[in-house]
PDB file of C-alpha atoms in Angstrom:
ATOM      1  CA  MET A 183       3.723  24.625 -18.506  1.00  0.00           C
ATOM      2  CA  PRO A 184       3.301  21.867 -21.170  1.00  0.00           C
ATOM      3  CA  ARG A 185       0.660  19.319 -20.368  1.00  0.00           C
ATOM      4  CA  ASN A 186       3.048  16.319 -20.189  1.00  0.00           C
ATOM      5  CA  ALA A 187       5.428  18.169 -17.874  1.00  0.00           C
ATOM      6  CA  GLU A 188       2.522  19.065 -15.598  1.00  0.00           C
ATOM      7  CA  ARG A 189       1.480  15.415 -15.456  1.00  0.00           C
ATOM      8  CA  ARG A 190       5.006  14.299 -14.583  1.00  0.00           C
ATOM      9  CA  ARG A 191       5.031  16.796 -11.726  1.00  0.00           C
ATOM     10  CA  SER A 192       1.774  15.235 -10.483  1.00  0.00           C
ATOM     11  CA  TRP A 193       3.111  11.661 -10.603  1.00  0.00           C
ATOM     12  CA  ARG A 194       6.239  12.785  -8.792  1.00  0.00           C
ATOM     13  CA  ARG A 195       4.403  13.436  -5.550  1.00  0.00           C
ATOM     14  CA  PHE A 196       2.098  10.423  -5.586  1.00  0.00           C
ATOM     15  CA  LEU A 197       2.304   7.846  -2.829  1.00  0.00           C
ATOM     16  CA  PRO A 198      -0.468   5.307  -2.843  1.00  0.00           C
ATOM     17  CA  PRO A 199      -0.551   2.334  -0.645  1.00  0.00           C
ATOM     18  CA  THR A 200       1.211  -1.002  -0.685  1.00  0.00           C
ATOM     19  CA  ARG A 201       0.799  -3.776   1.790  1.00  0.00           C
ATOM     20  CA  ARG A 202       3.060  -6.459   3.127  1.00  0.00           C
ATOM     21  CA  ARG A 203       2.011  -8.738   6.004  1.00  0.00           C
ATOM     22  CA  SER A 204       3.467 -12.191   5.470  1.00  0.00           C
ATOM     23  CA  GLY A 205       7.020 -13.431   5.020  1.00  0.00           C
ATOM     24  CA  LEU A 206       7.583 -11.459   1.816  1.00  0.00           C
ATOM     25  CA  PRO A 207       9.805  -8.384   2.161  1.00  0.00           C
ATOM     26  CA  ARG A 208       8.246  -4.968   2.422  1.00  0.00           C
ATOM     27  CA  SER A 209       8.290  -3.169  -0.903  1.00  0.00           C
ATOM     28  CA  PRO A 210      10.939  -0.537  -1.629  1.00  0.00           C
ATOM     29  CA  LEU A 211       8.133   1.194  -3.485  1.00  0.00           C
ATOM     30  CA  ARG A 212       6.699   2.961  -0.442  1.00  0.00           C
ATOM     31  CA  PRO A 213       9.879   4.778   0.688  1.00  0.00           C
ATOM     32  CA  ILE A 214      10.744   5.706  -2.901  1.00  0.00           C
ATOM     33  CA  LEU A 215       7.334   7.240  -3.545  1.00  0.00           C
ATOM     34  CA  SER A 216       7.247   8.808  -0.113  1.00  0.00           C
ATOM     35  CA  GLY A 217      10.546  10.418  -1.017  1.00  0.00           C
ATOM     36  CA  HIS A 218       8.858  11.786  -4.136  1.00  0.00           C
ATOM     37  CA  ASN A 219       6.086  13.246  -2.051  1.00  0.00           C
ATOM     38  CA  ALA A 220       8.609  14.724   0.356  1.00  0.00           C
ATOM     39  CA  THR A 221      10.539  16.085  -2.673  1.00  0.00           C
ATOM     40  CA  PHE A 222      13.972  14.503  -2.089  1.00  0.00           C
ATOM     41  CA  ILE A 223      13.881  11.505  -4.494  1.00  0.00           C
ATOM     42  CA  PRO A 224      13.763  11.932  -8.301  1.00  0.00           C
ATOM     43  CA  ASP A 225      11.096  10.587 -10.629  1.00  0.00           C
ATOM     44  CA  VAL A 226      10.521   7.661 -13.055  1.00  0.00           C
ATOM     45  CA  ILE A 227      11.896   4.622 -11.172  1.00  0.00           C
ATOM     46  CA  TRP A 228       8.627   4.068  -9.291  1.00  0.00           C
ATOM     47  CA  VAL A 229       6.629   3.106 -12.420  1.00  0.00           C
ATOM     48  CA  GLY A 230       8.500  -0.172 -12.925  1.00  0.00           C
ATOM     49  CA  LEU A 231       8.365  -0.913  -9.190  1.00  0.00           C
ATOM     50  CA  ALA A 232       4.630  -0.204  -9.152  1.00  0.00           C
ATOM     51  CA  MET A 233       3.827  -2.591 -11.980  1.00  0.00           C
ATOM     52  CA  PHE A 234       6.100  -5.497 -11.096  1.00  0.00           C
ATOM     53  CA  TYR A 235       6.946  -5.371  -7.377  1.00  0.00           C
ATOM     54  CA  GLY A 236       3.998  -3.541  -5.883  1.00  0.00           C
ATOM     55  CA  GLY A 237       1.605  -4.892  -8.511  1.00  0.00           C
ATOM     56  CA  LEU A 238       2.427  -8.329  -9.903  1.00  0.00           C
ATOM     57  CA  THR A 239       4.382  -9.627  -6.899  1.00  0.00           C
ATOM     58  CA  GLN A 240       1.730  -8.490  -4.460  1.00  0.00           C
ATOM     59  CA  LEU A 241      -1.081  -9.945  -6.557  1.00  0.00           C
ATOM     60  CA  LEU A 242       0.704 -13.310  -6.587  1.00  0.00           C
ATOM     61  CA  ALA A 243       1.173 -13.069  -2.821  1.00  0.00           C
ATOM     62  CA  GLY A 244      -2.567 -12.512  -2.501  1.00  0.00           C
ATOM     63  CA  MET A 245      -3.270 -15.691  -4.453  1.00  0.00           C
ATOM     64  CA  TRP A 246      -0.937 -17.659  -2.156  1.00  0.00           C
ATOM     65  CA  GLU A 247      -2.732 -16.230   0.860  1.00  0.00           C
ATOM     66  CA  PHE A 248      -6.045 -17.441  -0.599  1.00  0.00           C
ATOM     67  CA  ARG A 249      -4.458 -20.893  -0.777  1.00  0.00           C
ATOM     68  CA  ASN A 250      -3.453 -20.516   2.885  1.00  0.00           C
ATOM     69  CA  ARG A 251      -7.060 -19.577   3.766  1.00  0.00           C
ATOM     70  CA  ASN A 252      -5.888 -16.242   5.147  1.00  0.00           C
ATOM     71  CA  VAL A 253      -8.767 -13.957   4.207  1.00  0.00           C
ATOM     72  CA  PHE A 254      -7.163 -10.818   5.624  1.00  0.00           C
ATOM     73  CA  GLY A 255      -3.808 -11.292   3.898  1.00  0.00           C
ATOM     74  CA  ALA A 256      -5.397 -12.376   0.631  1.00  0.00           C
ATOM     75  CA  THR A 257      -7.695  -9.347   0.539  1.00  0.00           C
ATOM     76  CA  ALA A 258      -4.937  -6.857   1.381  1.00  0.00           C
ATOM     77  CA  PHE A 259      -2.322  -8.298  -0.976  1.00  0.00           C
ATOM     78  CA  SER A 260      -4.556  -8.816  -3.993  1.00  0.00           C
ATOM     79  CA  THR A 261      -6.394  -5.494  -3.627  1.00  0.00           C
ATOM     80  CA  TYR A 262      -3.239  -3.420  -3.468  1.00  0.00           C
ATOM     81  CA  GLY A 263      -1.553  -5.545  -6.110  1.00  0.00           C
ATOM     82  CA  GLY A 264      -4.401  -4.611  -8.434  1.00  0.00           C
ATOM     83  CA  PHE A 265      -4.137  -1.010  -7.256  1.00  0.00           C
ATOM     84  CA  TRP A 266      -0.476  -0.715  -8.251  1.00  0.00           C
ATOM     85  CA  LEU A 267      -0.983  -2.453 -11.581  1.00  0.00           C
ATOM     86  CA  SER A 268      -3.876  -0.168 -12.466  1.00  0.00           C
ATOM     87  CA  LEU A 269      -1.934   2.936 -11.418  1.00  0.00           C
ATOM     88  CA  GLY A 270       1.124   1.923 -13.451  1.00  0.00           C
ATOM     89  CA  VAL A 271      -0.967   1.219 -16.545  1.00  0.00           C
ATOM     90  CA  PHE A 272      -2.832   4.513 -16.078  1.00  0.00           C
ATOM     91  CA  VAL A 273       0.428   6.464 -15.982  1.00  0.00           C
ATOM     92  CA  VAL A 274       1.843   4.687 -19.059  1.00  0.00           C
ATOM     93  CA  LEU A 275      -1.350   5.203 -21.054  1.00  0.00           C
ATOM     94  CA  ALA A 276      -1.612   8.850 -20.028  1.00  0.00           C
ATOM     95  CA  GLU A 277       2.027   9.588 -20.864  1.00  0.00           C
ATOM     96  CA  ALA A 278       2.655   7.437 -23.924  1.00  0.00           C
ATOM     97  CA  THR A 279      -0.645   7.135 -25.814  1.00  0.00           C
ATOM     98  CA  SER A 280      -3.321   9.355 -27.280  1.00  0.00           C
ATOM     99  CA  LEU A 281      -5.618   8.448 -24.380  1.00  0.00           C
ATOM    100  CA  GLY A 282      -3.741  11.032 -22.326  1.00  0.00           C
ATOM    101  CA  SER A 283      -5.235  13.807 -24.415  1.00  0.00           C
ATOM    102  CA  GLY A 284      -8.473  13.359 -22.500  1.00  0.00           C
ATOM    103  CA  LEU A 285      -6.812  14.688 -19.331  1.00  0.00           C
ATOM    104  CA  LYS A 286      -6.929  18.456 -19.193  1.00  0.00           C
ATOM    105  CA  GLY A 287      -6.023  21.051 -16.575  1.00  0.00           C
ATOM    106  CA  PRO A 288      -6.393  19.698 -13.035  1.00  0.00           C
ATOM    107  CA  ASP A 289      -7.764  16.332 -14.227  1.00  0.00           C
ATOM    108  CA  VAL A 290      -4.639  14.374 -13.233  1.00  0.00           C
ATOM    109  CA  LEU A 291      -4.530  15.786  -9.713  1.00  0.00           C
ATOM    110  CA  ASN A 292      -8.255  15.244  -9.200  1.00  0.00           C
ATOM    111  CA  SER A 293      -7.968  11.693 -10.568  1.00  0.00           C
ATOM    112  CA  LEU A 294      -5.160  10.847  -8.156  1.00  0.00           C
ATOM    113  CA  ALA A 295      -7.108  12.333  -5.258  1.00  0.00           C
ATOM    114  CA  TRP A 296     -10.234  10.292  -6.003  1.00  0.00           C
ATOM    115  CA  PHE A 297      -8.083   7.215  -6.559  1.00  0.00           C
ATOM    116  CA  LEU A 298      -6.547   7.635  -3.106  1.00  0.00           C
ATOM    117  CA  LEU A 299      -9.858   8.422  -1.464  1.00  0.00           C
ATOM    118  CA  ALA A 300     -11.403   5.188  -2.753  1.00  0.00           C
ATOM    119  CA  PHE A 301      -8.556   3.138  -1.326  1.00  0.00           C
ATOM    120  CA  ALA A 302      -8.577   5.098   1.921  1.00  0.00           C
ATOM    121  CA  ILE A 303     -12.146   3.872   2.427  1.00  0.00           C
ATOM    122  CA  PHE A 304     -11.004   0.298   1.829  1.00  0.00           C
ATOM    123  CA  ASN A 305      -8.033   0.816   4.145  1.00  0.00           C
ATOM    124  CA  THR A 306     -10.319   2.117   6.906  1.00  0.00           C
ATOM    125  CA  TYR A 307     -12.117  -1.147   7.478  1.00  0.00           C
ATOM    126  CA  MET A 308      -8.906  -3.127   6.933  1.00  0.00           C
ATOM    127  CA  LEU A 309      -7.401  -0.936   9.667  1.00  0.00           C
ATOM    128  CA  PHE A 310     -10.137  -2.058  12.046  1.00  0.00           C
ATOM    129  CA  TRP A 311      -9.654  -5.734  11.191  1.00  0.00           C
ATOM    130  CA  SER A 312      -5.850  -5.451  11.464  1.00  0.00           C
ATOM    131  CA  THR A 313      -6.363  -5.117  15.219  1.00  0.00           C
ATOM    132  CA  ARG A 314      -6.996  -8.881  15.189  1.00  0.00           C
ATOM    133  CA  VAL A 315      -3.592  -9.596  13.625  1.00  0.00           C
ATOM    134  CA  SER A 316      -0.859  -7.802  15.589  1.00  0.00           C
ATOM    135  CA  VAL A 317       0.222  -4.379  16.804  1.00  0.00           C
ATOM    136  CA  ALA A 318       2.884  -4.255  14.081  1.00  0.00           C
ATOM    137  CA  VAL A 319       0.351  -4.821  11.301  1.00  0.00           C
ATOM    138  CA  PHE A 320      -2.029  -2.333  12.901  1.00  0.00           C
ATOM    139  CA  ALA A 321       0.757   0.293  12.928  1.00  0.00           C
ATOM    140  CA  VAL A 322       1.308  -0.219   9.202  1.00  0.00           C
ATOM    141  CA  PHE A 323      -2.385   0.254   8.412  1.00  0.00           C
ATOM    142  CA  ALA A 324      -2.738   3.218  10.770  1.00  0.00           C
ATOM    143  CA  THR A 325       0.167   5.178   9.288  1.00  0.00           C
ATOM    144  CA  LEU A 326      -0.944   4.199   5.798  1.00  0.00           C
ATOM    145  CA  GLU A 327      -4.425   5.530   6.516  1.00  0.00           C
ATOM    146  CA  ALA A 328      -2.961   8.885   7.522  1.00  0.00           C
ATOM    147  CA  THR A 329      -0.776   8.914   4.402  1.00  0.00           C
ATOM    148  CA  GLU A 330      -3.675   8.233   2.045  1.00  0.00           C
ATOM    149  CA  ILE A 331      -5.935  10.848   3.614  1.00  0.00           C
ATOM    150  CA  LEU A 332      -3.248  13.540   3.626  1.00  0.00           C
ATOM    151  CA  LEU A 333      -2.309  12.857   0.015  1.00  0.00           C
ATOM    152  CA  ALA A 334      -5.938  12.862  -1.131  1.00  0.00           C
ATOM    153  CA  ILE A 335      -6.485  16.228   0.575  1.00  0.00           C
ATOM    154  CA  GLY A 336      -3.211  17.519  -0.836  1.00  0.00           C
ATOM    155  CA  PHE A 337      -4.054  16.583  -4.419  1.00  0.00           C
ATOM    156  CA  PHE A 338      -7.546  18.068  -4.154  1.00  0.00           C
ATOM    157  CA  ARG A 339      -5.983  21.295  -2.859  1.00  0.00           C
ATOM    158  CA  GLU A 340      -3.419  21.400  -5.642  1.00  0.00           C
ATOM    159  CA  ALA A 341      -6.121  20.806  -8.241  1.00  0.00           C
ATOM    160  CA  ASN A 342      -7.803  23.958  -6.944  1.00  0.00           C
ATOM    161  CA  GLY A 343      -4.675  26.075  -7.065  1.00  0.00           C
ATOM    162  CA  TYR A 344      -3.366  25.711  -3.509  1.00  0.00           C
ATOM    163  CA  SER A 345       0.226  24.913  -2.516  1.00  0.00           C
ATOM    164  CA  PRO A 346       1.502  21.296  -2.336  1.00  0.00           C
ATOM    165  CA  TYR A 347       2.268  21.652   1.383  1.00  0.00           C
ATOM    166  CA  ILE A 348      -0.226  18.979   2.501  1.00  0.00           C
ATOM    167  CA  THR A 349       1.036  16.623  -0.197  1.00  0.00           C
ATOM    168  CA  HIS A 350       4.577  17.008   1.135  1.00  0.00           C
ATOM    169  CA  VAL A 351       3.378  16.303   4.676  1.00  0.00           C
ATOM    170  CA  GLY A 352       1.713  13.152   3.360  1.00  0.00           C
ATOM    171  CA  GLY A 353       5.048  12.137   1.880  1.00  0.00           C
ATOM    172  CA  TRP A 354       6.793  12.413   5.237  1.00  0.00           C
ATOM    173  CA  VAL A 355       4.024  10.422   6.927  1.00  0.00           C
ATOM    174  CA  GLY A 356       4.600   7.856   4.188  1.00  0.00           C
ATOM    175  CA  ILE A 357       8.200   7.575   5.377  1.00  0.00           C
ATOM    176  CA  ALA A 358       6.847   6.650   8.816  1.00  0.00           C
ATOM    177  CA  THR A 359       4.624   4.066   7.118  1.00  0.00           C
ATOM    178  CA  ALA A 360       7.682   2.596   5.402  1.00  0.00           C
ATOM    179  CA  ALA A 361       9.509   2.338   8.747  1.00  0.00           C
ATOM    180  CA  CYS A 362       6.578   0.464  10.313  1.00  0.00           C
ATOM    181  CA  ALA A 363       6.304  -1.789   7.282  1.00  0.00           C
ATOM    182  CA  TRP A 364      10.009  -2.627   7.244  1.00  0.00           C
ATOM    183  CA  TYR A 365       9.898  -3.621  10.908  1.00  0.00           C
ATOM    184  CA  ALA A 366       6.797  -5.768  10.418  1.00  0.00           C
ATOM    185  CA  SER A 367       8.457  -7.374   7.393  1.00  0.00           C
ATOM    186  CA  ALA A 368      11.679  -8.106   9.251  1.00  0.00           C
ATOM    187  CA  ALA A 369       9.669  -9.617  12.092  1.00  0.00           C
ATOM    188  CA  GLY A 370       7.593 -11.706   9.681  1.00  0.00           C
ATOM    189  CA  VAL A 371      10.692 -13.111   7.964  1.00  0.00           C
ATOM    190  CA  ILE A 372      12.767 -13.970  11.034  1.00  0.00           C
ATOM    191  CA  ASN A 373       9.810 -15.214  13.082  1.00  0.00           C
ATOM    192  CA  GLY A 374       8.765 -17.406  10.174  1.00  0.00           C
ATOM    193  CA  MET A 375      12.288 -18.855  10.106  1.00  0.00           C
ATOM    194  CA  SER A 376      12.190 -19.494  13.873  1.00  0.00           C
ATOM    195  CA  PRO A 377       8.910 -21.288  14.635  1.00  0.00           C
ATOM    196  CA  GLU A 378      10.152 -22.406  18.047  1.00  0.00           C
ATOM    197  CA  ARG A 379      10.356 -18.841  19.368  1.00  0.00           C
ATOM    198  CA  ARG A 380       9.479 -15.288  18.387  1.00  0.00           C
ATOM    199  CA  VAL A 381      12.696 -13.370  17.674  1.00  0.00           C
ATOM    200  CA  LEU A 382      11.187  -9.927  17.007  1.00  0.00           C
ATOM    201  CA  PRO A 383       8.037  -8.914  18.916  1.00  0.00           C
ATOM    202  CA  VAL A 384       5.039  -7.826  16.876  1.00  0.00           C
ATOM    203  CA  GLY A 385       2.570  -7.287  19.696  1.00  0.00           C
ATOM    204  CA  ALA A 386      -0.478  -9.358  20.525  1.00  0.00           C
ATOM    205  CA  PRO A 387      -3.769  -8.740  18.691  1.00  0.00           C
ATOM    206  CA  LEU A 388      -5.687  -5.875  20.261  1.00  0.00           C
ATOM    207  CA  TRP A 389      -8.795  -8.046  20.334  1.00  0.00           C
ATOM    208  CA  GLY A 390     -10.030 -11.428  19.125  1.00  0.00           C
ATOM    209  CA  ARG A 391      -6.897 -13.308  18.023  1.00  0.00           C
ATOM    210  CA  MET A 392      -7.345 -14.289  14.368  1.00  0.00           C
ATOM    211  CA  THR A 393      -6.556 -17.767  13.129  1.00  0.00           C
ATOM    212  CA  VAL A 394      -6.635 -19.287   9.706  1.00  0.00           C
ATOM    213  CA  GLY A 395      -7.391 -22.950   9.175  1.00  0.00           C
ATOM    214  CA  SER A 396      -8.732 -25.429   6.717  1.00  0.00           C
ATOM    215  CA  SER A 397     -12.163 -26.782   6.187  1.00  0.00           C
ATOM    216  CA  ARG A 398     -12.933 -30.171   7.742  1.00  0.00           C
ATOM    217  CA  GLY A 399     -11.078 -33.016   6.078  1.00  0.00           C
ATOM    218  CA  SER A 400      -8.315 -30.910   4.554  1.00  0.00           C
ATOM    219  CA  ARG A 401      -4.659 -31.822   4.964  1.00  0.00           C
ATOM    220  CA  MET A 402      -3.791 -28.269   5.969  1.00  0.00           C
ATOM    221  CA  ARG A 403      -2.898 -27.617   9.576  1.00  0.00           C
ATOM    222  CA  ARG A 404      -5.864 -26.247  11.494  1.00  0.00           C
ATOM    223  CA  GLY A 405      -5.900 -23.106  13.623  1.00  0.00           C
ATOM    224  CA  ARG A 406      -2.634 -21.644  12.313  1.00  0.00           C
ATOM    225  CA  GLU A 407      -1.960 -18.318  13.965  1.00  0.00           C
ATOM    226  CA  VAL A 408      -1.224 -15.360  11.726  1.00  0.00           C
ATOM    227  CA  ALA A 409      -0.475 -12.880  14.480  1.00  0.00           C
ATOM    228  CA  GLY A 410       3.126 -14.016  14.772  1.00  0.00           C
ATOM    229  CA  GLY A 411       3.962 -13.277  11.152  1.00  0.00           C
ATOM    230  CA  HIS A 412       3.742 -16.853   9.828  1.00  0.00           C
TER     231      HIS A 412
END
């Protein structure tokens, strides 16, 4: 199989993470890439989504969360915004420039696996801290953790000549992640539009309710709860 065709087959089954926790809508990127991993959605469209929606939009959201003094949201948004931008640029450079000639044999699959593994480590401690936000946010991080680990294992297996079965399973788990993320997004939007009452339940923090507030003397409202999706 030609080298470029083999790389395209590798991208086709890749589902890294994306994160939405505030009032912004959940990205269409996750279900599209999960569909790739599960083999029922065609290729190519995800690159533009990765760079602009999952990447740039999420990075901007992270900067707004820094302004809101929401350390959790800022870290999640900006980290995964940078993740998607770097992945999109990597794919473009590998496919469209001479830099791709440095990738030989199973290099692409191994690269994707290590890429996912690094972010799975990051997602692990964010999973723990998401228990202070809400059950809905915790569900997103928990299913995402399973997706990342399964895909990393799947790509390592494929790089060593095994079947893509585990990768496909990771894709279907990614669909579950998308479902959790869409619900959390819908709750975040409608609850943010209805400050007098919570329209969609997100579940109380599992421990230690997290608040974000300003430093002394700031005009920002102190003690703003983030658990309700505001």
